[in-house]
XYZ file of C-alpha atoms in Angstrom:
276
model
C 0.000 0.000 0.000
C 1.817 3.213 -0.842
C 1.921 6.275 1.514
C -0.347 8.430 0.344
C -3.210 5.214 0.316
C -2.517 4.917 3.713
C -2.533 8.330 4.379
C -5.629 8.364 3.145
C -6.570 4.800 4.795
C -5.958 6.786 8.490
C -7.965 9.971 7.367
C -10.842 8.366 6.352
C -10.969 6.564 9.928
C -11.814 10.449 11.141
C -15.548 10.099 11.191
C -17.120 13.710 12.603
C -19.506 16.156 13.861
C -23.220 16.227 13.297
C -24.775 18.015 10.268
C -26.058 20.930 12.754
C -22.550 21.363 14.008
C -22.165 24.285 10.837
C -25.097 25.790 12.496
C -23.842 25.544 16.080
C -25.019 28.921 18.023
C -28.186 31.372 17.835
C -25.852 33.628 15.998
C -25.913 32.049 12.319
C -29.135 31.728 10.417
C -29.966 29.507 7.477
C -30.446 31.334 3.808
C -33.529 28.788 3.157
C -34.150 29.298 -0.484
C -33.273 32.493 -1.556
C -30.316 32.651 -4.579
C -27.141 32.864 -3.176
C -24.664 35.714 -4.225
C -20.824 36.697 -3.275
C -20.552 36.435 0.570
C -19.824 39.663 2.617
C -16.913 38.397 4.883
C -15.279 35.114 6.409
C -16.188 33.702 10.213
C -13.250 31.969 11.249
C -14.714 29.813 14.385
C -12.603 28.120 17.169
C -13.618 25.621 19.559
C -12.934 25.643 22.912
C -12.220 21.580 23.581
C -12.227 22.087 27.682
C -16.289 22.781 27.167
C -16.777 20.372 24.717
C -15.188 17.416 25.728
C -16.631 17.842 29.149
C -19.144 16.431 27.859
C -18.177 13.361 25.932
C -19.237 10.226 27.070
C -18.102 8.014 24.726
C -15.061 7.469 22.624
C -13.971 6.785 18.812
C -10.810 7.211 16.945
C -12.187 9.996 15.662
C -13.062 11.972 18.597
C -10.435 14.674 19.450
C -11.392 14.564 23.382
C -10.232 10.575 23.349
C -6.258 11.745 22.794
C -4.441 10.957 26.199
C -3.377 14.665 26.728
C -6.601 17.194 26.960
C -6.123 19.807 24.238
C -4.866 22.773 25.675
C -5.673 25.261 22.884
C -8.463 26.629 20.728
C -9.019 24.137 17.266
C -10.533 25.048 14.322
C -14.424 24.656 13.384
C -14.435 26.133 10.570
C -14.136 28.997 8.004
C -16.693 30.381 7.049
C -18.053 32.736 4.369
C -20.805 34.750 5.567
C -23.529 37.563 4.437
C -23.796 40.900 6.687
C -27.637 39.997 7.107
C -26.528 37.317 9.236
C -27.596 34.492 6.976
C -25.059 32.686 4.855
C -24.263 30.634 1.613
C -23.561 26.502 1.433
C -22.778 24.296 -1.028
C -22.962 26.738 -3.896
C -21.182 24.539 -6.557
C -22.175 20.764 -6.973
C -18.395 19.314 -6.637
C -17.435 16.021 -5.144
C -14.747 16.673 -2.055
C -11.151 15.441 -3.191
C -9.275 13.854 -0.032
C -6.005 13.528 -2.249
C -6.022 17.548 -2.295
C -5.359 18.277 1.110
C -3.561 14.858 2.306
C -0.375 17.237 2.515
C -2.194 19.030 5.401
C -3.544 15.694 7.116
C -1.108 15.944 9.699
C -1.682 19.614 11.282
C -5.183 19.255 10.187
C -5.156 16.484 12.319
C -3.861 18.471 14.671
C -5.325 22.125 15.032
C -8.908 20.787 13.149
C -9.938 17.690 14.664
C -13.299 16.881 15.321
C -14.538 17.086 19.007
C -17.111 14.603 18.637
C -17.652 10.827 17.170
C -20.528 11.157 14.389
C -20.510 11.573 10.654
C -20.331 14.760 9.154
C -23.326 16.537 6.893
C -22.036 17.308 3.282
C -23.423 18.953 0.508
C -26.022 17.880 -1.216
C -27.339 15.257 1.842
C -24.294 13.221 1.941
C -21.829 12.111 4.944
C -18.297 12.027 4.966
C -15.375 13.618 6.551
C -15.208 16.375 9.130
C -13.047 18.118 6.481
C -15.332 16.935 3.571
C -18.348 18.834 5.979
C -16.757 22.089 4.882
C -18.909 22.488 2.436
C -18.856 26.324 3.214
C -15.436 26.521 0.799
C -17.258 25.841 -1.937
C -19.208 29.718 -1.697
C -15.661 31.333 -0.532
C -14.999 32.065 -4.137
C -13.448 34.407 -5.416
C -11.273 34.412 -2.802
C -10.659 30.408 -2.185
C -10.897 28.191 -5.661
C -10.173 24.460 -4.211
C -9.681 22.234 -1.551
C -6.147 22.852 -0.396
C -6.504 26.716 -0.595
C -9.304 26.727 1.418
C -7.709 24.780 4.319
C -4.196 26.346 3.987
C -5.682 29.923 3.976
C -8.143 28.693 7.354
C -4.929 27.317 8.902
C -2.852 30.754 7.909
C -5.461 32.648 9.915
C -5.555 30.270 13.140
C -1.513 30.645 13.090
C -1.399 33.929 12.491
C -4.417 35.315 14.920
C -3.356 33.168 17.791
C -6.317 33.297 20.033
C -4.792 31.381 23.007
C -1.978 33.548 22.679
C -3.821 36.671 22.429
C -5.855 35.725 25.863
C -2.347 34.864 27.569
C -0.732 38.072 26.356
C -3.618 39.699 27.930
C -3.353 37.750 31.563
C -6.374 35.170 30.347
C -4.706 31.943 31.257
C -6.862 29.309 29.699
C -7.191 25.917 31.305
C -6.936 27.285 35.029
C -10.329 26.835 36.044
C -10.526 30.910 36.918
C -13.127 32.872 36.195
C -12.892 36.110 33.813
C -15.095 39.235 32.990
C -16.742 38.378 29.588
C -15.363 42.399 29.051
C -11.987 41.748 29.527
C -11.938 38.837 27.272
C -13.813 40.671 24.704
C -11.236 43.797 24.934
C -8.245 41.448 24.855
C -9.051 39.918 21.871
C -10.323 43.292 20.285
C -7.182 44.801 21.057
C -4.590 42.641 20.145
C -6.895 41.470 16.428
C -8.308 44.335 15.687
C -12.004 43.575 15.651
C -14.614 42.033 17.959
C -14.868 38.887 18.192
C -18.083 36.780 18.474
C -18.491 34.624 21.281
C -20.621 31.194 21.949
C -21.339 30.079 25.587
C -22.619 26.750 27.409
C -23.133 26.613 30.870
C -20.721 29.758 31.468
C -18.013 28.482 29.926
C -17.089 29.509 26.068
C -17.368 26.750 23.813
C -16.993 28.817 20.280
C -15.206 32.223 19.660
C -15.121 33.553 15.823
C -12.718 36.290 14.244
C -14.447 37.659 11.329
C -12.483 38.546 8.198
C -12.918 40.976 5.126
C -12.613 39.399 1.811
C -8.952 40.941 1.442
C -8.305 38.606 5.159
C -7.729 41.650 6.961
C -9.736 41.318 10.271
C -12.988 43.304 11.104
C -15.947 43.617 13.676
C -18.126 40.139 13.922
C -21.662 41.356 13.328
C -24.085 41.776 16.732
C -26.237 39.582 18.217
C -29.381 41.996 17.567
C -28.074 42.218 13.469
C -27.939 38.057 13.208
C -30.972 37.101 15.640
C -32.990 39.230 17.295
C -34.567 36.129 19.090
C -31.695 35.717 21.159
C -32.804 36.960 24.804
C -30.259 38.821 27.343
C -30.302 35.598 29.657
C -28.957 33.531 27.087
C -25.784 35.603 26.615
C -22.662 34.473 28.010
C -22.467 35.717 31.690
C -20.498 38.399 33.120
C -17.969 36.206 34.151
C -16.815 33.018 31.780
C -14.328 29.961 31.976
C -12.105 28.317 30.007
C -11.925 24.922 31.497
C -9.843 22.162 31.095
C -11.308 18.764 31.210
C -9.867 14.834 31.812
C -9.894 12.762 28.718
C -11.651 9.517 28.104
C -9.166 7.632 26.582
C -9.897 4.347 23.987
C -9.695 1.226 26.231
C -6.224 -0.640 25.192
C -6.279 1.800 21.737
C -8.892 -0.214 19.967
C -10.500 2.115 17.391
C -14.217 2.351 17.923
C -16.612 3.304 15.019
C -19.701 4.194 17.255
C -22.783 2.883 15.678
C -25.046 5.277 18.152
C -23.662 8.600 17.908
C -24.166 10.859 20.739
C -27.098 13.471 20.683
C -25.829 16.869 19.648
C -26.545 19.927 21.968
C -27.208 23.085 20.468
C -24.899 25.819 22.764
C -27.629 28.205 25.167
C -25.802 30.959 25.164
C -24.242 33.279 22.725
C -22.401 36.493 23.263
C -20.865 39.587 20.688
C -19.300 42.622 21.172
């Protein structure tokens, strides 16, 4: 078997995220049926694995929060090309995912974009597939993105560049200490050391999702407000004044055995969002 079958062998074992996960947070709303044009500006969104794997209750080989050392650092969601209305475009060109593109990325993808959970992903078009595959968003980031591997190498330029864990630490925001901090100062660190707000996603107090928003030219800019991309969202289900960043202790896969679960976990939909 030659490398790159292998290669693709061991990404294709990476099994992910529910078909809602794209829609994960009051802030995003679906465009339903209306023709879809240019987007306005990208949504690069970060997970916070201490919140989510909290949570997991079962493991998989392709579930991020089964490694033996809790991730320490915001991953990658997604990137995402959205409309100022708060609605945005998916799957705007009917094109089949090609693995083989981005198998030069597998291993920091595999890395800095896991999945955080054990189910299949939603593609375009009703199909399942990979995590990566459910990035169906690239395919509406033209002009800007035109295939596969520039989609995921620009994504990854961004997380690198705009290091959010960083940008808390440089700020006194130690993540993974269990402490409580004001949602403000949070929201000011990041502000100040991107250059735009940020957009934040809570559960239970503690922030599960946090999103830089990009121009089209990737220079950063102001996430839109909660009252611009839902009006439905009430005050109580905004983060709190004060928000964690927890860590969390991993379920591990019993003697390494990969596990293909055949009864993925229910998805919860996050109860709190927050934006400057």
């Amino acid at each position: 078997m030659t490398t790159a079958r292998k290669a693709a062998c061991v990404l294709a074992a990476w099994v992910l995220v529910a078909a809602a996960l794209s829609d994960l947070g009051s802030a995003r709303a679906p465009l339903g049926s209306k023709p879809q044009r240019e987007f306005d500006y990208f949504a690069l969104s970060l997970q916070w694995p201490g919140t989510i794997c909290a949570s997991t209750r079962h493991c998989c080989a392709s579930n991020g929060c089964c490694r033996s050392e809790p991730l320490q650092t915001f991953t990658i969601h997604g990137l995402w090309p959205d409309y100022d209305d708060g609605t945005w475009p998916s799957c705007c060109r009917r094109t089949q995912f090609e693995l083989d593109k981005i198998l030069p990325l597998m291993e920091v993808l595999n890395k800095y974009w896991p999945s955080l959970y054990c189910s299949k992903s939603g593609t375009c078009f009703s199909g399942k597939g990979l995590f990566w595959a459910h990035e169906k968003h690239g395919t509406c980031s033209a002009p800007v993105v035109q295939d596969e591997l520039q989609y995921f190498t620009i994504a990854l330029d961004l997380y690198f560049k705009y290091n959010v864990t960083e940008m808390l630490s440089s700020g006194g925001i130690q993540v993974s200490n269990g402490k409580e901090y004001a949602l403000s100062d949070v929201i000011d660190t990041i502000k100040h050391a991107f250059g735009g707000s940020p957009q934040i996603v809570c559960k239970n107090g503690s922030v599960q999702e946090l999103r830089l928003c990009f121009d089209k030219e990737l220079k950063p800019r102001d996430c839109l407000t909660t009252s611009l991309t839902n009006g439905s969202v009430s005050k109580s289900k905004h983060c709190p004044r004060y928000i964690t960043l927890p860590t969390y202790d991993p379920l591990v896969l019993a003697n390494s055995t990969v596990e293909i679960m055949s009864q993925f976990d229910e998805f919860v939909v996050p109860t709190a969002l927050y934006t400057a």
